[in-house]
Tab-separated table of C-alpha atoms in Angstrom:
chain	number	residue	atom	x	y	z
A	439	PHE	CA	1.754	-38.999	-9.172
A	440	LEU	CA	3.854	-35.873	-9.679
A	441	LEU	CA	1.794	-34.935	-12.732
A	442	LYS	CA	-1.453	-35.239	-10.771
A	443	LYS	CA	0.013	-33.150	-7.963
A	444	LYS	CA	0.992	-30.393	-10.402
A	445	ILE	CA	-2.479	-30.444	-11.947
A	446	ILE	CA	-4.090	-30.078	-8.514
A	447	VAL	CA	-1.826	-27.147	-7.669
A	448	VAL	CA	-2.707	-25.415	-10.954
A	449	ILE	CA	-6.436	-25.948	-10.354
A	450	ILE	CA	-6.207	-24.519	-6.810
A	451	PHE	CA	-4.245	-21.517	-8.093
A	452	ARG	CA	-6.830	-20.830	-10.810
A	453	LEU	CA	-9.666	-21.110	-8.312
A	454	ARG	CA	-7.970	-18.552	-6.088
A	455	LEU	CA	-7.532	-16.228	-9.051
A	456	ALA	CA	-11.212	-16.660	-9.920
A	457	LYS	CA	-12.219	-15.651	-6.397
A	458	MET	CA	-9.816	-12.709	-6.377
A	459	PRO	CA	-11.547	-9.500	-7.524
A	460	ASP	CA	-10.187	-7.752	-10.589
A	461	VAL	CA	-7.886	-4.844	-9.754
A	462	GLN	CA	-9.566	-2.467	-12.184
A	463	THR	CA	-12.938	-3.241	-10.591
A	464	LEU	CA	-11.531	-2.374	-7.161
A	465	VAL	CA	-10.021	0.831	-8.532
A	466	ASN	CA	-13.264	1.898	-10.206
A	467	ASP	CA	-15.298	1.242	-7.049
A	468	PHE	CA	-12.901	3.281	-4.941
A	469	LEU	CA	-12.872	6.091	-7.504
A	470	ASN	CA	-16.662	6.290	-7.421
A	471	GLN	CA	-16.670	6.436	-3.631
A	472	LEU	CA	-14.109	9.247	-3.642
A	473	LYS	CA	-15.965	11.246	-6.292
A	474	LYS	CA	-19.296	10.902	-4.498
A	475	ARG	CA	-17.684	11.816	-1.145
A	476	LYS	CA	-18.821	8.537	0.406
A	477	ILE	CA	-15.363	8.249	1.989
A	478	GLU	CA	-14.193	11.240	3.999
A	479	GLY	CA	-11.483	11.791	6.554
A	480	SER	CA	-7.732	11.370	6.349
A	481	GLN	CA	-7.509	8.091	8.246
A	482	ALA	CA	-10.263	6.316	6.315
A	483	THR	CA	-9.026	7.434	2.900
A	484	ALA	CA	-5.394	6.690	3.777
A	485	LYS	CA	-6.107	3.158	4.982
A	486	LEU	CA	-8.337	2.265	2.025
A	487	THR	CA	-5.806	3.725	-0.420
A	488	ALA	CA	-3.006	1.625	1.078
A	489	GLU	CA	-5.153	-1.510	0.913
A	490	LEU	CA	-6.026	-0.827	-2.734
A	491	LEU	CA	-2.390	-0.261	-3.705
A	492	ARG	CA	-1.459	-3.481	-1.913
A	493	SER	CA	-3.907	-5.327	-4.176
A	494	VAL	CA	-2.475	-3.578	-7.232
A	495	ILE	CA	1.054	-4.650	-6.311
A	496	SER	CA	0.097	-8.226	-5.433
A	497	GLN	CA	-1.634	-8.764	-8.784
A	498	GLN	CA	0.952	-6.924	-10.861
A	499	ARG	CA	3.026	-9.191	-13.107
A	500	VAL	CA	6.699	-8.364	-12.637
A	501	PRO	CA	9.063	-8.764	-15.626
A	502	HIS	CA	12.509	-10.343	-15.390
A	503	THR	CA	14.186	-6.932	-15.584
A	504	ASN	CA	13.241	-3.522	-14.165
A	505	GLN	CA	10.933	-5.046	-11.552
A	506	ALA	CA	10.850	-1.875	-9.457
A	507	THR	CA	10.079	0.268	-12.497
A	508	ALA	CA	7.118	-1.952	-13.368
A	509	LEU	CA	5.697	-1.665	-9.845
A	510	ILE	CA	6.269	2.096	-9.762
A	511	ASN	CA	4.494	2.585	-13.095
A	512	ALA	CA	1.542	0.481	-11.934
A	513	VAL	CA	1.204	2.448	-8.675
A	514	ARG	CA	1.585	5.761	-10.497
A	515	ALA	CA	-1.145	4.847	-12.987
A	516	VAL	CA	-3.621	4.086	-10.198
A	517	GLY	CA	-2.458	6.885	-7.922
A	518	GLU	CA	-2.968	9.514	-10.611
A	519	GLN	CA	-6.618	8.494	-10.933
A	520	LEU	CA	-7.193	8.436	-7.167
A	521	ILE	CA	-5.728	11.896	-6.607
A	522	ALA	CA	-7.789	13.376	-9.432
A	523	ALA	CA	-10.993	11.835	-8.046
A	524	ASN	CA	-10.888	13.919	-4.860
A	525	PRO	CA	-7.938	16.354	-4.662
A	526	VAL	CA	-9.081	17.669	-1.280
A	527	GLU	CA	-8.282	14.361	0.427
A	528	LEU	CA	-4.529	14.911	0.507
A	529	ALA	CA	-4.032	11.663	2.442
A	530	VAL	CA	-4.688	9.749	-0.786
A	531	GLY	CA	-1.713	11.368	-2.493
A	532	ASN	CA	0.366	10.955	0.650
A	533	ILE	CA	-0.156	7.197	0.682
A	534	VAL	CA	0.534	6.883	-3.042
A	535	ARG	CA	3.861	8.653	-2.537
A	536	ARG	CA	4.615	6.575	0.561
A	537	VAL	CA	4.112	3.334	-1.390
A	538	LEU	CA	6.320	4.599	-4.217
A	539	HIS	CA	8.999	5.407	-1.645
A	540	ILE	CA	8.636	1.920	-0.178
A	541	ILE	CA	9.203	0.329	-3.601
A	542	ARG	CA	12.346	2.385	-4.137
A	543	GLU	CA	13.697	1.559	-0.685
A	544	GLU	CA	13.058	-2.175	-1.008
A	545	ASP	CA	14.630	-2.266	-4.467
A	546	LEU	CA	17.680	-0.411	-3.179
A	547	SER	CA	17.913	-2.836	-0.266
A	548	LEU	CA	17.885	-5.833	-2.608
A	549	ALA	CA	20.447	-4.151	-4.862
A	550	THR	CA	22.723	-3.481	-1.897
A	551	ALA	CA	22.412	-7.090	-0.801
A	552	ALA	CA	23.279	-8.216	-4.328
A	553	MET	CA	26.348	-5.986	-4.330
A	554	ASP	CA	27.419	-7.408	-0.980
A	555	GLY	CA	27.005	-10.895	-2.393
A	556	LEU	CA	29.319	-10.000	-5.270
A	557	GLY	CA	31.976	-8.666	-2.898
A	558	VAL	CA	31.713	-5.056	-4.046
A	559	SER	CA	34.170	-3.025	-1.978
A	560	ALA	CA	36.873	-0.425	-2.314
A	561	ALA	CA	40.285	-1.860	-3.311
A	562	SER	CA	43.200	-1.095	-1.006
A	563	ASP	CA	46.761	-0.416	-2.167
A	564	ASP	CA	48.384	-3.247	-0.174
A	565	GLU	CA	46.250	-6.068	-1.643
A	566	ASP	CA	48.119	-8.859	-3.406
A	567	ASP	CA	47.530	-9.486	-7.079
A	568	ALA	CA	46.499	-13.043	-6.279
A	569	GLU	CA	43.754	-11.850	-3.921
A	570	ARG	CA	42.535	-9.399	-6.565
A	571	ASP	CA	42.294	-12.205	-9.085
A	572	GLU	CA	40.351	-14.407	-6.672
A	573	ASN	CA	38.049	-11.587	-5.513
A	574	PRO	CA	37.417	-9.223	-8.449
A	575	VAL	CA	36.581	-5.679	-7.318
A	576	LEU	CA	34.288	-3.313	-9.220
A	577	SER	CA	35.708	0.103	-9.936
A	578	ALA	CA	34.196	3.197	-8.372
A	579	ALA	CA	33.034	4.309	-11.804
A	580	ALA	CA	31.200	1.034	-12.349
A	581	VAL	CA	29.535	1.266	-8.928
A	582	ALA	CA	28.539	4.892	-9.569
A	583	ALA	CA	27.134	3.996	-12.977
A	584	ALA	CA	25.166	1.157	-11.420
A	585	ALA	CA	23.813	3.479	-8.731
A	586	ARG	CA	22.765	6.087	-11.300
A	587	SER	CA	20.978	3.409	-13.289
A	588	THR	CA	18.865	2.212	-10.364
A	589	LEU	CA	15.183	2.119	-11.344
A	590	ARG	CA	16.056	3.203	-14.873
A	591	PRO	CA	16.688	0.959	-17.876
A	592	PRO	CA	19.016	-0.878	-17.920
A	593	SER	CA	18.209	-2.027	-14.415
A	594	LEU	CA	20.705	-2.419	-11.604
A	595	GLN	CA	20.041	-6.152	-11.557
A	596	THR	CA	21.032	-6.351	-15.221
A	597	LEU	CA	24.273	-4.510	-14.528
A	598	LEU	CA	25.099	-6.776	-11.623
A	599	GLU	CA	24.333	-9.865	-13.643
A	600	ASP	CA	26.525	-8.612	-16.493
A	601	THR	CA	29.302	-7.974	-14.001
A	602	SER	CA	29.005	-11.440	-12.512
A	603	ASP	CA	28.988	-12.967	-15.985
A	604	SER	CA	32.185	-11.148	-16.962
A	605	ALA	CA	33.868	-12.098	-13.689
A	606	ALA	CA	32.923	-15.774	-13.960
A	607	PRO	CA	35.305	-18.246	-15.714
A	608	PRO	CA	34.446	-19.110	-19.322
A	609	HIS	CA	32.284	-22.154	-19.891
A	610	THR	CA	33.730	-25.054	-21.878
A	611	SER	CA	30.511	-26.770	-22.902
A	612	SER	CA	27.190	-25.676	-24.361
A	613	SER	CA	25.257	-27.734	-21.843
A	614	GLY	CA	26.847	-25.788	-18.980
A	615	GLY	CA	25.873	-22.513	-20.635
A	616	GLU	CA	22.271	-23.640	-20.976
A	617	SER	CA	22.106	-24.642	-17.328
A	618	ASP	CA	23.599	-21.302	-16.262
A	619	GLY	CA	21.042	-19.521	-18.416
A	620	ARG	CA	18.220	-21.380	-16.750
A	621	SER	CA	19.657	-20.639	-13.293
A	622	ARG	CA	19.906	-16.933	-14.114
A	623	SER	CA	16.298	-16.936	-15.294
A	624	VAL	CA	15.225	-18.591	-12.063
A	625	GLU	CA	17.267	-16.060	-10.096
A	626	LYS	CA	15.613	-13.154	-11.907
A	627	GLY	CA	12.174	-14.547	-11.148
A	628	SER	CA	13.062	-15.068	-7.503
A	629	ARG	CA	14.289	-11.477	-7.242
A	630	GLY	CA	10.990	-10.219	-8.643
A	631	ARG	CA	9.012	-12.325	-6.173
A	632	LYS	CA	11.287	-11.175	-3.350
A	633	LEU	CA	10.733	-7.520	-4.254
A	634	LYS	CA	6.954	-7.909	-4.360
A	635	HIS	CA	6.970	-9.816	-1.075
A	636	ASP	CA	9.071	-7.186	0.691
A	637	VAL	CA	6.968	-4.317	-0.688
A	638	ILE	CA	3.706	-5.986	0.373
A	639	GLU	CA	5.097	-6.608	3.855
A	640	ALA	CA	6.106	-2.943	4.137
A	641	VAL	CA	2.657	-1.815	2.948
A	642	ASN	CA	1.070	-4.081	5.570
A	643	GLU	CA	3.150	-2.309	8.217
A	644	LEU	CA	2.004	1.036	6.805
A	645	ILE	CA	-1.647	-0.034	7.080
A	646	GLN	CA	-1.062	-1.129	10.657
A	647	ASP	CA	0.557	2.230	11.482
A	648	ILE	CA	-2.415	4.099	10.027
A	649	SER	CA	-4.863	2.017	12.064
A	650	THR	CA	-3.019	2.519	15.363
A	651	CYS	CA	-1.517	5.989	14.949
A	652	TYR	CA	-3.964	7.608	17.370
A	653	GLU	CA	-2.948	5.062	20.035
A	654	GLN	CA	0.719	5.992	19.678
A	655	ILE	CA	-0.158	9.677	19.841
A	656	ALA	CA	-2.347	9.121	22.912
A	657	GLU	CA	0.564	7.526	24.782
A	658	GLN	CA	2.229	10.959	24.854
A	659	ALA	CA	-0.748	12.713	26.475
A	660	VAL	CA	0.540	12.430	30.020
A	661	GLU	CA	3.659	14.394	29.035
A	662	HIS	CA	1.661	17.405	27.854
A	663	ILE	CA	-1.498	17.590	29.989
A	664	HIS	CA	-1.191	18.341	33.702
A	665	HIS	CA	-3.495	18.698	36.710
A	666	ASN	CA	-6.127	21.453	36.836
A	667	GLU	CA	-5.545	22.608	33.271
A	668	VAL	CA	-8.197	23.858	30.863
A	669	ILE	CA	-7.975	22.483	27.320
A	670	LEU	CA	-9.718	24.046	24.322
A	671	THR	CA	-10.514	22.159	21.120
A	672	LEU	CA	-12.783	22.634	18.121
A	673	GLY	CA	-14.894	20.188	16.175
A	674	SER	CA	-14.518	16.424	16.403
A	675	SER	CA	-11.362	14.346	16.058
A	676	LYS	CA	-10.831	10.728	17.081
A	677	THR	CA	-7.160	11.457	17.734
A	678	VAL	CA	-8.031	14.332	20.075
A	679	LEU	CA	-10.653	12.174	21.814
A	680	GLU	CA	-8.198	9.355	22.516
A	681	PHE	CA	-5.472	11.825	23.506
A	682	LEU	CA	-7.653	13.513	26.140
A	683	TYR	CA	-9.023	10.228	27.421
A	684	ALA	CA	-5.504	8.796	27.753
A	685	ALA	CA	-4.570	11.731	29.993
A	686	LYS	CA	-7.611	11.072	32.172
A	687	GLU	CA	-6.632	7.390	32.428
A	688	LYS	CA	-3.304	8.564	33.866
A	689	GLN	CA	-5.197	10.281	36.701
A	690	ARG	CA	-4.951	13.757	35.198
A	691	SER	CA	-7.802	16.036	36.308
A	692	PHE	CA	-8.615	18.788	33.792
A	693	LYS	CA	-11.471	20.545	31.996
A	694	VAL	CA	-12.227	20.659	28.280
A	695	PHE	CA	-13.868	23.500	26.355
A	696	VAL	CA	-15.276	22.282	23.041
A	697	ALA	CA	-16.117	24.836	20.349
A	698	GLU	CA	-19.064	23.404	18.464
A	699	GLY	CA	-17.589	23.753	14.953
A	700	ALA	CA	-20.488	25.264	13.004
A	701	PRO	CA	-22.133	24.636	10.622
A	702	ARG	CA	-21.732	20.849	10.931
A	703	TYR	CA	-21.518	21.016	14.753
A	704	GLN	CA	-19.086	18.139	15.063
A	705	GLY	CA	-18.098	19.557	18.453
A	706	HIS	CA	-21.399	18.343	19.876
A	707	LEU	CA	-20.414	14.750	19.050
A	708	LEU	CA	-17.001	15.150	20.670
A	709	ALA	CA	-18.488	16.751	23.792
A	710	LYS	CA	-20.932	13.862	24.134
A	711	GLU	CA	-18.108	11.313	23.833
A	712	LEU	CA	-15.937	13.132	26.370
A	713	ALA	CA	-18.762	13.436	28.868
A	714	ALA	CA	-19.595	9.736	28.441
A	715	ARG	CA	-15.991	8.897	29.332
A	716	GLY	CA	-16.090	10.979	32.480
A	717	LEU	CA	-14.295	14.163	31.420
A	718	GLN	CA	-15.455	17.601	32.574
A	719	THR	CA	-16.707	19.103	29.313
A	720	THR	CA	-18.148	22.495	28.385
A	721	VAL	CA	-19.580	23.339	24.958
A	722	ILE	CA	-19.058	26.892	23.696
A	723	THR	CA	-19.979	28.643	20.465
A	724	ASP	CA	-17.291	29.330	17.892
A	725	SER	CA	-17.763	33.076	18.348
A	726	ALA	CA	-16.971	32.715	22.081
A	727	VAL	CA	-13.405	31.496	21.498
A	728	PHE	CA	-11.807	34.910	22.039
A	729	ALA	CA	-13.970	35.487	25.104
A	730	MET	CA	-12.930	32.169	26.706
A	731	ILE	CA	-9.301	31.872	25.593
A	732	SER	CA	-7.983	33.777	28.617
A	733	ARG	CA	-9.104	30.872	30.829
A	734	VAL	CA	-7.398	28.254	28.660
A	735	ASN	CA	-3.981	26.711	29.319
A	736	MET	CA	-3.586	24.859	26.015
A	737	VAL	CA	-5.314	24.396	22.651
A	738	ILE	CA	-5.258	20.836	21.316
A	739	VAL	CA	-6.731	20.202	17.868
A	740	GLY	CA	-6.638	17.694	15.041
A	741	ALA	CA	-5.693	18.359	11.425
A	742	HIS	CA	-6.769	17.407	7.940
A	743	ALA	CA	-3.227	17.647	6.567
A	744	VAL	CA	0.180	19.023	7.544
A	745	MET	CA	2.128	20.684	4.738
A	746	ALA	CA	5.883	20.593	4.187
A	747	ASN	CA	6.325	24.125	5.549
A	748	GLY	CA	4.587	23.248	8.824
A	749	GLY	CA	1.284	24.852	7.833
A	750	VAL	CA	-1.940	23.039	8.697
A	751	ILE	CA	-5.080	22.419	6.662
A	752	ALA	CA	-7.742	22.026	9.342
A	753	PRO	CA	-11.519	22.283	9.805
A	754	VAL	CA	-12.923	25.738	9.225
A	755	GLY	CA	-12.704	27.975	12.286
A	756	LEU	CA	-9.319	26.758	13.521
A	757	ASN	CA	-7.426	29.742	12.134
A	758	MET	CA	-9.509	31.964	14.384
A	759	VAL	CA	-8.671	29.712	17.351
A	760	ALA	CA	-4.964	29.861	16.467
A	761	LEU	CA	-5.044	33.665	16.289
A	762	ALA	CA	-6.760	33.828	19.678
A	763	ALA	CA	-4.162	31.465	21.171
A	764	GLN	CA	-1.296	33.546	19.801
A	765	ARG	CA	-2.861	36.777	21.103
A	766	HIS	CA	-3.035	35.343	24.646
A	767	ALA	CA	0.235	33.322	24.499
A	768	VAL	CA	-1.577	29.975	24.767
A	769	PRO	CA	0.232	26.942	23.259
A	770	PHE	CA	-1.435	25.723	20.068
A	771	VAL	CA	-0.797	21.972	19.701
A	772	VAL	CA	-1.722	19.954	16.586
A	773	LEU	CA	-2.169	16.173	16.682
A	774	ALA	CA	-1.507	14.429	13.353
A	775	GLY	CA	-0.611	10.905	12.284
A	776	SER	CA	2.262	10.411	9.864
A	777	HIS	CA	-0.194	9.664	7.022
A	778	LYS	CA	-1.311	13.319	7.227
A	779	LEU	CA	2.185	14.667	6.528
A	780	CYS	CA	2.092	16.025	2.973
A	781	PRO	CA	5.409	16.638	1.135
A	782	LEU	CA	3.912	19.531	-0.841
A	783	TYR	CA	3.684	23.224	-0.050
A	784	PRO	CA	0.468	25.271	-0.003
A	785	HIS	CA	1.473	27.130	-3.171
A	786	ASN	CA	1.990	23.942	-5.207
A	787	PRO	CA	-0.571	23.631	-8.043
A	788	GLU	CA	-1.357	20.034	-6.976
A	789	VAL	CA	-2.703	21.241	-3.627
A	790	LEU	CA	-6.386	22.105	-3.346
A	791	LEU	CA	-6.644	23.974	-0.060
A	792	ASN	CA	-10.419	24.149	0.182
A	793	GLU	CA	-13.781	23.111	-1.162
A	794	LEU	CA	-17.292	24.460	-0.696
A	795	ARG	CA	-19.949	22.309	0.918
A	796	SER	CA	-23.679	22.431	0.372
A	797	PRO	CA	-25.453	25.690	1.337
A	798	SER	CA	-28.167	23.566	2.994
A	799	GLU	CA	-25.881	23.236	6.037
A	800	LEU	CA	-26.304	26.971	6.598
A	801	LEU	CA	-29.763	27.914	5.320
A	802	ASP	CA	-33.092	26.268	4.701
A	803	PHE	CA	-33.975	26.547	1.010
A	804	GLY	CA	-37.663	26.709	1.852
A	805	GLU	CA	-37.297	29.819	4.006
A	806	PHE	CA	-34.809	31.625	1.766
A	807	SER	CA	-36.053	30.575	-1.682
A	808	ASP	CA	-37.323	34.092	-2.466
A	809	CYS	CA	-33.924	35.641	-1.775
A	810	MET	CA	-32.121	33.026	-3.854
A	811	ASP	CA	-34.345	33.437	-6.921
A	812	SER	CA	-32.565	35.908	-9.197
A	813	ALA	CA	-35.527	35.920	-11.614
A	814	SER	CA	-37.691	37.757	-9.076
A	815	GLY	CA	-35.774	40.963	-9.724
A	816	ALA	CA	-34.598	41.378	-6.126
A	817	GLY	CA	-30.987	41.040	-5.020
A	818	SER	CA	-29.914	37.404	-5.019
A	819	LEU	CA	-28.523	35.725	-1.889
A	820	HIS	CA	-25.310	33.710	-2.206
A	821	VAL	CA	-24.131	31.176	0.372
A	822	VAL	CA	-20.461	30.279	0.835
A	823	ASN	CA	-19.702	27.273	3.038
A	824	PRO	CA	-15.948	26.492	3.049
A	825	THR	CA	-14.750	23.231	4.571
A	826	PHE	CA	-11.213	24.035	5.706
A	827	ASP	CA	-8.974	26.737	7.127
A	828	TYR	CA	-5.259	27.166	6.536
A	829	VAL	CA	-3.229	27.759	9.700
A	830	PRO	CA	0.268	29.128	8.950
A	831	PRO	CA	3.224	27.516	10.756
A	832	LYS	CA	3.943	30.649	12.800
A	833	LEU	CA	0.700	30.047	14.732
A	834	VAL	CA	1.539	26.421	15.625
A	835	SER	CA	3.482	25.758	18.828
A	836	LEU	CA	3.995	21.988	18.549
A	837	PHE	CA	3.114	18.994	16.401
A	838	ILE	CA	2.538	15.667	18.128
A	839	THR	CA	2.768	12.739	15.717
A	840	ASP	CA	3.084	8.988	16.182
A	841	THR	CA	6.864	9.515	16.123
A	842	GLY	CA	6.897	12.135	18.900
A	843	GLY	CA	6.680	15.900	19.285
A	844	HIS	CA	8.180	18.212	16.657
A	845	ASN	CA	8.452	21.919	15.992
A	846	PRO	CA	6.904	23.284	12.765
A	847	SER	CA	10.380	24.061	11.404
A	848	TYR	CA	11.319	20.372	11.684
A	849	MET	CA	8.434	19.004	9.659
A	850	TYR	CA	10.200	19.151	6.305
A	851	ARG	CA	12.988	16.930	7.662
A	852	LEU	CA	10.466	14.466	9.057
A	853	ILE	CA	8.637	14.414	5.734
A	854	ALA	CA	11.912	13.713	3.899
A	855	ASP	CA	12.093	10.348	5.705
A	856	TYR	CA	8.760	9.230	4.247
A	857	TYR	CA	8.902	10.433	0.637
A	858	SER	CA	11.268	10.453	-2.336
A	859	ALA	CA	11.903	13.625	-4.293
A	860	ASP	CA	11.135	11.771	-7.543
A	861	ASP	CA	7.592	11.041	-6.369
A	862	LEU	CA	6.397	14.519	-5.400
A	863	VAL	CA	4.619	14.746	-8.755
A	864	VAL	CA	2.662	11.512	-9.117
A	865	LYS	CA	1.528	12.200	-12.669
A	866	ARG	CA	3.336	9.927	-15.086
A	867	ARG	CA	5.781	11.561	-17.473
A	868	PRO	CA	5.007	11.030	-21.174
A	869	THR	CA	7.352	8.591	-22.853
A	870	THR	CA	9.124	9.834	-25.969
A	871	GLY	CA	10.259	7.469	-28.664
A	872	SER	CA	13.866	7.460	-29.812
């Protein structure tokens, strides 16, 4: 009966594996979508990246030793490809670094728990020799060596197991040694499964935070928007839409000026949504921002990414809005979820600040084909259509994230909570043989 039960379990497990898509297939599909720009926007790319890395971790085979290193290498290998596929979508790199930080934190948590289980503590001078013999204490040097070896071969688990083996009484029989060896092997496997389980749970929480970040930001709207104010925004942002609507739901009465955001005119979509939800909305041209800014009480905009220095990569045209707000002493507020916080600086070589979109968004090729034909002998017409602007931190008054409001000078400290310094460069380091 037990044999039949085991066979059934194995068959069910193999059927589940057969239904489970191959990780490399998922990676290749996502890479193609990124390269062809079928996925755009920080929230969409961040959520899909986190879901893909969750699949990579769940299907990664973890060895008995250096479990965290194996997971980190697997995530790095995939993350390097994703970042190279579309460097402009900085949220992809942000999520890769967030997942690497999660692996390190969960491994450190398990290591700390293992140390606590071994009774690792500082020895006091008034302890009796008998108590020291019953409760062996690791020296500070041993603890420091173990800490320095975390995530590097030999692993911290190996050091702890070696310590426990040396502290344990000698075995008198070979059968006892074999049983202890089997128990240690089982314990190593359970630690690997525990690490994967904890990492996957943390990634699930990250995915949930990405999906609901605009809701948490919108809850703060009533603290910043007051009666009879005039709000200016540019382009279209779901976070800005929910933020303004949340203020209206709290019985705030205000007007919204929406700059249309040429050449894609995303502002028209936002204005339509705001009007449908009952907000007083006025559409203005981008060139009218300076003319209308004197009537505005606050500028509220979204962002593509927030850099470590507090600078903002945002839709094209927002730098002009920020300059107008500074000239007329109007607060310039940026709404951004935590997945948009990038630990890099604008001058880092990994950061691609801009890309050029198709000229067809600006001009009709049929009407201007003569000017664009250099073979005709006339002067050729060139079209430049940048996607983003860079807004320096000195032009930003306040950041509102899902963790609250922060000044630009505080962003680097907030970013330090989400990323590890070892993961700023995702590209894997070449291994050198001894």
